[in-house]
PDB file of C-alpha atoms and ligand atoms in Angstrom:
ATOM      1  CA  MET A   4      15.246 -20.401 -62.908  1.00 90.00           C
ATOM      2  CA  LEU A   5      14.553 -20.692 -59.182  1.00 91.00           C
ATOM      3  CA  GLU A   6      11.305 -18.716 -59.328  1.00 92.00           C
ATOM      4  CA  CYS A   7      10.078 -20.660 -62.391  1.00 91.00           C
ATOM      5  CA  GLY A   8      11.048 -23.986 -60.834  1.00 91.00           C
ATOM      6  CA  ALA A   9       9.206 -23.176 -57.593  1.00 93.00           C
ATOM      7  CA  ALA A  10       6.189 -21.884 -59.545  1.00 93.00           C
ATOM      8  CA  ASP A  11       5.935 -25.299 -61.232  1.00 92.00           C
ATOM      9  CA  PHE A  12       4.942 -26.599 -57.794  1.00 92.00           C
ATOM     10  CA  GLY A  13       2.599 -23.708 -57.024  1.00 92.00           C
ATOM     11  CA  LEU A  14       5.118 -21.850 -54.844  1.00 94.00           C
ATOM     12  CA  GLN A  15       5.485 -18.071 -55.196  1.00 94.00           C
ATOM     13  CA  LEU A  16       8.842 -16.906 -53.848  1.00 96.00           C
ATOM     14  CA  SER A  17       9.262 -13.351 -52.551  1.00 96.00           C
ATOM     15  CA  PHE A  18      12.223 -11.165 -53.510  1.00 96.00           C
ATOM     16  CA  ASP A  19      13.579 -11.578 -49.961  1.00 97.00           C
ATOM     17  CA  GLN A  20      13.389 -15.386 -50.163  1.00 97.00           C
ATOM     18  CA  VAL A  21      15.173 -15.442 -53.528  1.00 97.00           C
ATOM     19  CA  GLU A  22      17.895 -13.180 -52.093  1.00 97.00           C
ATOM     20  CA  LYS A  23      18.367 -15.510 -49.120  1.00 98.00           C
ATOM     21  CA  LEU A  24      18.554 -18.586 -51.329  1.00 97.00           C
ATOM     22  CA  ALA A  25      21.099 -16.798 -53.553  1.00 97.00           C
ATOM     23  CA  LEU A  26      23.222 -16.025 -50.493  1.00 97.00           C
ATOM     24  CA  TYR A  27      22.981 -19.660 -49.431  1.00 97.00           C
ATOM     25  CA  ALA A  28      24.103 -20.813 -52.914  1.00 96.00           C
ATOM     26  CA  LYS A  29      27.031 -18.392 -52.790  1.00 96.00           C
ATOM     27  CA  GLU A  30      28.163 -19.732 -49.390  1.00 96.00           C
ATOM     28  CA  LEU A  31      27.714 -23.318 -50.536  1.00 96.00           C
ATOM     29  CA  LYS A  32      29.984 -22.744 -53.538  1.00 95.00           C
ATOM     30  CA  LYS A  33      32.546 -20.843 -51.438  1.00 94.00           C
ATOM     31  CA  TRP A  34      32.804 -23.524 -48.733  1.00 95.00           C
ATOM     32  CA  ASN A  35      32.684 -26.342 -51.282  1.00 93.00           C
ATOM     33  CA  ARG A  36      35.990 -25.169 -52.752  1.00 90.00           C
ATOM     34  CA  LYS A  37      37.663 -25.950 -49.403  1.00 91.00           C
ATOM     35  CA  ILE A  38      35.597 -28.736 -47.880  1.00 91.00           C
ATOM     36  CA  ASN A  39      33.537 -31.374 -49.623  1.00 88.00           C
ATOM     37  CA  LEU A  40      29.932 -30.464 -48.824  1.00 90.00           C
ATOM     38  CA  THR A  41      28.140 -31.553 -51.986  1.00 84.00           C
ATOM     39  CA  ALA A  42      28.940 -33.095 -55.366  1.00 86.00           C
ATOM     40  CA  ILE A  43      26.365 -30.760 -56.935  1.00 82.00           C
ATOM     41  CA  LYS A  44      28.301 -27.661 -57.946  1.00 81.00           C
ATOM     42  CA  SER A  45      26.860 -25.766 -60.948  1.00 90.00           C
ATOM     43  CA  ASP A  46      24.346 -22.965 -60.408  1.00 91.00           C
ATOM     44  CA  GLU A  47      21.674 -24.802 -62.392  1.00 93.00           C
ATOM     45  CA  ASP A  48      22.145 -28.007 -60.417  1.00 94.00           C
ATOM     46  CA  ILE A  49      22.130 -26.171 -57.079  1.00 95.00           C
ATOM     47  CA  VAL A  50      18.881 -24.430 -58.007  1.00 96.00           C
ATOM     48  CA  ILE A  51      17.064 -27.451 -59.414  1.00 96.00           C
ATOM     49  CA  LYS A  52      18.553 -30.485 -57.634  1.00 95.00           C
ATOM     50  CA  HIS A  53      19.007 -28.861 -54.230  1.00 97.00           C
ATOM     51  CA  PHE A  54      16.666 -25.882 -53.898  1.00 97.00           C
ATOM     52  CA  VAL A  55      13.575 -26.777 -55.940  1.00 97.00           C
ATOM     53  CA  ASP A  56      13.769 -30.436 -54.856  1.00 97.00           C
ATOM     54  CA  SER A  57      13.806 -29.302 -51.202  1.00 98.00           C
ATOM     55  CA  LEU A  58      11.067 -26.682 -51.631  1.00 98.00           C
ATOM     56  CA  VAL A  59       8.565 -29.247 -52.934  1.00 97.00           C
ATOM     57  CA  LEU A  60       8.088 -30.328 -49.297  1.00 97.00           C
ATOM     58  CA  ALA A  61       6.406 -26.983 -48.561  1.00 97.00           C
ATOM     59  CA  LYS A  62       3.224 -28.402 -50.070  1.00 95.00           C
ATOM     60  CA  PHE A  63       3.085 -31.149 -47.455  1.00 97.00           C
ATOM     61  CA  VAL A  64       4.307 -29.616 -44.187  1.00 97.00           C
ATOM     62  CA  LYS A  65       2.231 -27.163 -42.148  1.00 96.00           C
ATOM     63  CA  ALA A  66       3.635 -23.659 -41.811  1.00 97.00           C
ATOM     64  CA  ASP A  67       4.571 -23.807 -38.108  1.00 97.00           C
ATOM     65  CA  ALA A  68       5.489 -27.486 -37.931  1.00 98.00           C
ATOM     66  CA  MET A  69       8.262 -28.852 -35.766  1.00 98.00           C
ATOM     67  CA  LEU A  70      10.530 -30.486 -38.353  1.00 98.00           C
ATOM     68  CA  VAL A  71      13.541 -32.769 -37.887  1.00 98.00           C
ATOM     69  CA  ASP A  72      15.859 -33.313 -40.866  1.00 98.00           C
ATOM     70  CA  ILE A  73      18.063 -36.388 -40.468  1.00 98.00           C
ATOM     71  CA  GLY A  74      21.376 -36.546 -42.347  1.00 98.00           C
ATOM     72  CA  SER A  75      20.883 -33.013 -43.670  1.00 98.00           C
ATOM     73  CA  GLY A  76      24.420 -32.646 -45.060  1.00 97.00           C
ATOM     74  CA  ALA A  77      24.842 -29.092 -46.333  1.00 97.00           C
ATOM     75  CA  GLY A  78      21.250 -28.297 -45.238  1.00 98.00           C
ATOM     76  CA  PHE A  79      18.907 -30.138 -47.611  1.00 98.00           C
ATOM     77  CA  PRO A  80      15.981 -30.070 -47.501  1.00 98.00           C
ATOM     78  CA  CYS A  81      15.693 -28.118 -44.225  1.00 98.00           C
ATOM     79  CA  ILE A  82      17.426 -24.801 -45.017  1.00 98.00           C
ATOM     80  CA  PRO A  83      15.599 -23.948 -48.281  1.00 98.00           C
ATOM     81  CA  LEU A  84      12.369 -24.981 -46.590  1.00 98.00           C
ATOM     82  CA  LYS A  85      13.033 -22.818 -43.534  1.00 98.00           C
ATOM     83  CA  ILE A  86      13.826 -19.854 -45.817  1.00 98.00           C
ATOM     84  CA  ILE A  87      10.419 -19.988 -47.479  1.00 98.00           C
ATOM     85  CA  MET A  88       8.547 -21.154 -44.327  1.00 98.00           C
ATOM     86  CA  PRO A  89       9.972 -18.922 -41.576  1.00 97.00           C
ATOM     87  CA  ALA A  90       7.567 -20.184 -38.869  1.00 98.00           C
ATOM     88  CA  LEU A  91       8.930 -23.744 -39.135  1.00 98.00           C
ATOM     89  CA  ARG A  92      10.874 -24.925 -36.083  1.00 97.00           C
ATOM     90  CA  VAL A  93      13.762 -26.960 -37.428  1.00 98.00           C
ATOM     91  CA  THR A  94      16.231 -29.396 -35.913  1.00 97.00           C
ATOM     92  CA  SER A  95      18.832 -30.386 -38.474  1.00 98.00           C
ATOM     93  CA  VAL A  96      21.070 -33.343 -37.637  1.00 97.00           C
ATOM     94  CA  ASP A  97      24.226 -34.587 -39.292  1.00 98.00           C
ATOM     95  CA  ALA A  98      27.038 -36.863 -38.123  1.00 97.00           C
ATOM     96  CA  VAL A  99      29.736 -34.778 -39.862  1.00 97.00           C
ATOM     97  CA  GLU A 100      30.728 -31.720 -37.847  1.00 97.00           C
ATOM     98  CA  LYS A 101      31.991 -29.559 -40.734  1.00 96.00           C
ATOM     99  CA  LYS A 102      28.561 -29.815 -42.384  1.00 97.00           C
ATOM    100  CA  ILE A 103      26.874 -28.642 -39.190  1.00 98.00           C
ATOM    101  CA  ILE A 104      29.354 -25.770 -38.837  1.00 97.00           C
ATOM    102  CA  PHE A 105      28.500 -24.775 -42.420  1.00 97.00           C
ATOM    103  CA  GLN A 106      24.761 -24.885 -41.666  1.00 98.00           C
ATOM    104  CA  ARG A 107      25.190 -22.751 -38.532  1.00 98.00           C
ATOM    105  CA  ASN A 108      27.161 -20.235 -40.581  1.00 98.00           C
ATOM    106  CA  VAL A 109      24.384 -20.036 -43.193  1.00 98.00           C
ATOM    107  CA  ALA A 110      21.706 -19.727 -40.482  1.00 98.00           C
ATOM    108  CA  ARG A 111      23.614 -16.825 -38.895  1.00 98.00           C
ATOM    109  CA  LEU A 112      24.216 -15.047 -42.224  1.00 97.00           C
ATOM    110  CA  ILE A 113      20.606 -15.357 -43.311  1.00 96.00           C
ATOM    111  CA  GLY A 114      19.194 -14.748 -39.839  1.00 96.00           C
ATOM    112  CA  LEU A 115      17.230 -17.966 -39.410  1.00 97.00           C
ATOM    113  CA  ALA A 116      15.440 -17.947 -36.039  1.00 96.00           C
ATOM    114  CA  GLY A 117      14.079 -21.283 -34.807  1.00 96.00           C
ATOM    115  CA  PHE A 118      16.740 -23.290 -36.593  1.00 98.00           C
ATOM    116  CA  GLU A 119      19.024 -25.616 -34.645  1.00 97.00           C
ATOM    117  CA  ALA A 120      21.846 -27.561 -36.302  1.00 97.00           C
ATOM    118  CA  VAL A 121      22.951 -30.539 -34.189  1.00 97.00           C
ATOM    119  CA  HIS A 122      26.174 -32.460 -34.675  1.00 97.00           C
ATOM    120  CA  GLY A 123      25.685 -36.145 -33.905  1.00 97.00           C
ATOM    121  CA  ARG A 124      24.138 -39.386 -34.957  1.00 97.00           C
ATOM    122  CA  ALA A 125      20.386 -39.364 -35.362  1.00 95.00           C
ATOM    123  CA  GLU A 126      20.131 -42.591 -33.321  1.00 93.00           C
ATOM    124  CA  GLN A 127      21.388 -40.678 -30.292  1.00 93.00           C
ATOM    125  CA  LEU A 128      19.137 -37.659 -30.679  1.00 91.00           C
ATOM    126  CA  GLN A 129      16.942 -36.989 -27.633  1.00 86.00           C
ATOM    127  CA  PRO A 130      14.824 -33.949 -28.470  1.00 83.00           C
ATOM    128  CA  ASP A 131      12.825 -32.073 -25.815  1.00 83.00           C
ATOM    129  CA  ASN A 132       9.844 -31.930 -28.166  1.00 88.00           C
ATOM    130  CA  LYS A 133       8.544 -34.476 -30.625  1.00 96.00           C
ATOM    131  CA  ALA A 134       8.298 -33.527 -34.297  1.00 98.00           C
ATOM    132  CA  ASP A 135       5.320 -33.057 -36.596  1.00 98.00           C
ATOM    133  CA  ALA A 136       7.496 -34.208 -39.484  1.00 98.00           C
ATOM    134  CA  VAL A 137      10.769 -36.134 -39.657  1.00 98.00           C
ATOM    135  CA  VAL A 138      12.338 -35.894 -43.094  1.00 98.00           C
ATOM    136  CA  SER A 139      15.435 -37.126 -44.872  1.00 98.00           C
ATOM    137  CA  ARG A 140      16.800 -36.882 -48.380  1.00 98.00           C
ATOM    138  CA  ALA A 141      19.381 -39.251 -49.879  1.00 95.00           C
ATOM    139  CA  PHE A 142      19.960 -40.666 -46.407  1.00 96.00           C
ATOM    140  CA  SER A 143      19.326 -44.389 -46.058  1.00 95.00           C
ATOM    141  CA  ASP A 144      16.888 -47.129 -46.936  1.00 97.00           C
ATOM    142  CA  ILE A 145      13.313 -46.504 -45.816  1.00 98.00           C
ATOM    143  CA  LEU A 146      13.343 -49.056 -42.978  1.00 98.00           C
ATOM    144  CA  THR A 147      16.519 -47.722 -41.355  1.00 97.00           C
ATOM    145  CA  PHE A 148      15.261 -44.162 -41.625  1.00 98.00           C
ATOM    146  CA  ALA A 149      11.791 -45.030 -40.282  1.00 98.00           C
ATOM    147  CA  GLY A 150      13.386 -46.881 -37.347  1.00 96.00           C
ATOM    148  CA  MET A 151      15.316 -43.733 -36.396  1.00 96.00           C
ATOM    149  CA  ALA A 152      12.454 -41.341 -37.100  1.00 97.00           C
ATOM    150  CA  LYS A 153       9.702 -43.184 -35.233  1.00 96.00           C
ATOM    151  CA  GLY A 154      10.891 -42.230 -31.761  1.00 94.00           C
ATOM    152  CA  LEU A 155      11.349 -38.598 -32.780  1.00 96.00           C
ATOM    153  CA  MET A 156       7.826 -37.885 -34.012  1.00 96.00           C
ATOM    154  CA  LYS A 157       4.489 -37.131 -32.364  1.00 96.00           C
ATOM    155  CA  PRO A 158       1.943 -39.991 -32.541  1.00 94.00           C
ATOM    156  CA  GLU A 159       0.055 -38.076 -35.252  1.00 96.00           C
ATOM    157  CA  GLY A 160       3.259 -36.948 -36.981  1.00 97.00           C
ATOM    158  CA  MET A 161       4.642 -38.092 -40.309  1.00 98.00           C
ATOM    159  CA  ILE A 162       7.882 -39.426 -41.689  1.00 98.00           C
ATOM    160  CA  ILE A 163       8.837 -38.266 -45.192  1.00 98.00           C
ATOM    161  CA  ALA A 164      11.564 -40.099 -47.111  1.00 98.00           C
ATOM    162  CA  MET A 165      12.709 -38.104 -50.150  1.00 98.00           C
ATOM    163  CA  LYS A 166      13.696 -40.596 -52.794  1.00 98.00           C
ATOM    164  CA  GLY A 167      14.531 -40.919 -56.477  1.00 96.00           C
ATOM    165  CA  LYS A 168      12.392 -42.905 -58.872  1.00 96.00           C
ATOM    166  CA  GLU A 169      12.779 -46.022 -56.725  1.00 96.00           C
ATOM    167  CA  GLY A 170      10.578 -44.666 -53.896  1.00 97.00           C
ATOM    168  CA  ARG A 171       7.336 -46.462 -54.711  1.00 97.00           C
ATOM    169  CA  GLU A 172       9.006 -49.847 -55.216  1.00 98.00           C
ATOM    170  CA  GLU A 173      11.092 -49.479 -52.061  1.00 98.00           C
ATOM    171  CA  ALA A 174       7.999 -48.484 -50.071  1.00 98.00           C
ATOM    172  CA  GLU A 175       6.158 -51.529 -51.410  1.00 97.00           C
ATOM    173  CA  HIS A 176       8.989 -53.837 -50.280  1.00 97.00           C
ATOM    174  CA  ALA A 177       9.231 -52.150 -46.865  1.00 97.00           C
ATOM    175  CA  LYS A 178       5.488 -52.289 -46.139  1.00 97.00           C
ATOM    176  CA  GLY A 179       5.456 -55.558 -44.193  1.00 97.00           C
ATOM    177  CA  LYS A 180       8.359 -54.639 -41.918  1.00 97.00           C
ATOM    178  CA  LEU A 181       6.951 -51.140 -41.399  1.00 98.00           C
ATOM    179  CA  GLU A 182       3.653 -52.698 -40.281  1.00 97.00           C
ATOM    180  CA  GLN A 183       5.577 -54.769 -37.714  1.00 97.00           C
ATOM    181  CA  MET A 184       7.068 -51.496 -36.436  1.00 96.00           C
ATOM    182  CA  GLY A 185       3.572 -50.034 -36.028  1.00 97.00           C
ATOM    183  CA  LEU A 186       3.987 -47.843 -39.114  1.00 98.00           C
ATOM    184  CA  THR A 187       2.193 -47.626 -42.426  1.00 98.00           C
ATOM    185  CA  VAL A 188       2.912 -46.056 -45.830  1.00 98.00           C
ATOM    186  CA  SER A 189       0.137 -43.462 -46.146  1.00 97.00           C
ATOM    187  CA  ALA A 190       1.062 -42.094 -49.593  1.00 98.00           C
ATOM    188  CA  VAL A 191       3.720 -41.964 -52.286  1.00 98.00           C
ATOM    189  CA  GLU A 192       3.959 -38.777 -54.375  1.00 97.00           C
ATOM    190  CA  GLU A 193       5.926 -38.875 -57.618  1.00 97.00           C
ATOM    191  CA  PHE A 194       7.125 -35.869 -59.583  1.00 97.00           C
ATOM    192  CA  ARG A 195       9.824 -34.694 -62.008  1.00 97.00           C
ATOM    193  CA  LEU A 196      12.303 -31.929 -61.415  1.00 96.00           C
ATOM    194  CA  PRO A 197      11.703 -28.972 -63.747  1.00 94.00           C
ATOM    195  CA  SER A 198      13.994 -28.450 -66.753  1.00 91.00           C
ATOM    196  CA  ILE A 199      16.078 -31.620 -66.165  1.00 93.00           C
ATOM    197  CA  GLY A 200      13.152 -34.033 -65.758  1.00 95.00           C
ATOM    198  CA  ASP A 201      14.773 -36.319 -63.158  1.00 96.00           C
ATOM    199  CA  ALA A 202      12.230 -38.506 -61.377  1.00 97.00           C
ATOM    200  CA  ARG A 203      11.701 -38.003 -57.639  1.00 98.00           C
ATOM    201  CA  SER A 204       9.341 -39.467 -55.068  1.00 98.00           C
ATOM    202  CA  LEU A 205       8.199 -38.697 -51.556  1.00 98.00           C
ATOM    203  CA  VAL A 206       7.253 -41.618 -49.324  1.00 98.00           C
ATOM    204  CA  PHE A 207       4.911 -40.638 -46.454  1.00 98.00           C
ATOM    205  CA  ILE A 208       4.836 -42.915 -43.421  1.00 98.00           C
ATOM    206  CA  ARG A 209       2.569 -42.576 -40.394  1.00 98.00           C
ATOM    207  CA  SER A 210       1.949 -44.415 -37.160  1.00 96.00           C
ATOM    208  CA  LYS A 211      -0.819 -47.019 -37.452  1.00 91.00           C
ATOM    209  CA  THR A 212      -2.338 -45.720 -34.219  1.00 82.00           C
ATOM    210  CA  GLY A 213      -1.599 -41.989 -34.634  1.00 65.00           C
TER     211      GLY A 213
HETATM  212  N1  SAM B  18      20.300 -34.704 -47.026  1.00 93.20           N
HETATM  213  C1  SAM B  18      21.455 -34.120 -47.676  1.00 93.20           C
HETATM  214  C2  SAM B  18      21.188 -33.928 -49.150  1.00 93.20           C
HETATM  215  O1  SAM B  18      20.184 -34.443 -49.638  1.00 93.20           O
HETATM  216  O2  SAM B  18      21.991 -33.253 -49.820  1.00 93.20           O
HETATM  217  C3  SAM B  18      22.706 -34.952 -47.443  1.00 93.20           C
HETATM  218  C4  SAM B  18      22.659 -36.347 -47.988  1.00 93.20           C
HETATM  219  S1  SAM B  18      24.176 -37.213 -47.723  1.00 93.20           S
HETATM  220  C5  SAM B  18      24.134 -38.362 -49.028  1.00 93.20           C
HETATM  221  C6  SAM B  18      23.830 -38.178 -46.262  1.00 93.20           C
HETATM  222  C7  SAM B  18      24.195 -37.462 -44.983  1.00 93.20           C
HETATM  223  O3  SAM B  18      23.795 -38.255 -43.881  1.00 93.20           O
HETATM  224  C8  SAM B  18      25.668 -37.183 -44.812  1.00 93.20           C
HETATM  225  O4  SAM B  18      25.883 -35.803 -44.632  1.00 93.20           O
HETATM  226  C9  SAM B  18      26.070 -37.983 -43.574  1.00 93.20           C
HETATM  227  O5  SAM B  18      27.041 -37.327 -42.798  1.00 93.20           O
HETATM  228  C10 SAM B  18      24.749 -38.102 -42.840  1.00 93.20           C
HETATM  229  N2  SAM B  18      24.604 -39.256 -41.942  1.00 93.20           N
HETATM  230  C11 SAM B  18      24.860 -40.559 -42.221  1.00 93.20           C
HETATM  231  N3  SAM B  18      24.530 -41.345 -41.168  1.00 93.20           N
HETATM  232  C12 SAM B  18      24.040 -40.512 -40.206  1.00 93.20           C
HETATM  233  C13 SAM B  18      23.511 -40.704 -38.902  1.00 93.20           C
HETATM  234  N4  SAM B  18      23.419 -41.925 -38.360  1.00 93.20           N
HETATM  235  N5  SAM B  18      23.067 -39.626 -38.204  1.00 93.20           N
HETATM  236  C14 SAM B  18      23.170 -38.389 -38.734  1.00 93.20           C
HETATM  237  N6  SAM B  18      23.662 -38.145 -39.963  1.00 93.20           N
HETATM  238  C15 SAM B  18      24.094 -39.186 -40.697  1.00 93.20           C
END
């Protein structure tokens, strides 16, 4: 299911990547029995709603990008992405410590180098290096997210808000305020998740001067 789902978006997964994602799913289910990491619990939902949904970003982020994931929860989208794009340099931020401890455990088990999980609020993040891409999924409204992400990205970097079907309409409403912040919506990509057909959208935001 995972390989077919990824192939729908032109992504060929290696045996090693599938093994790592399977290990991640196993850990997620194990930890979820004790602590509440995610409401998505069945194998099919983990594969489609968490893994494939996260992997779609691989089409839009360059292989060795510096990526910040804000409000990453149990590691989405950053961990699946890092598994299939090993040269990515990832900073994953979440305000809930147990989620970050879980992510560090997964990173150690899988052997993810260049992956840092940071416990704290994104507003307080002061990275040494600016990001090529700042992403979030199911995190906040576009304006709040863009306000946090702006200071974390390179002038030519991009902000990617992973949304449901409401993405285009929300982006349209946010446009004016984004412009006042020196930002602009550069694209909205819409797609459906394989097998279940749920609508998703990616809202791309860039600096007006970048
Ligand atoms: N991105 C993950 C996903 O798609 O499964 C998790 C989404 S969850 C709905 C939102 C996450 O944002 C939570 O894990 C929460 O702890 C985190 N969060 C909320 N406000 C935050 C903040 N200001 N800084 C960092 N993390 C925050």
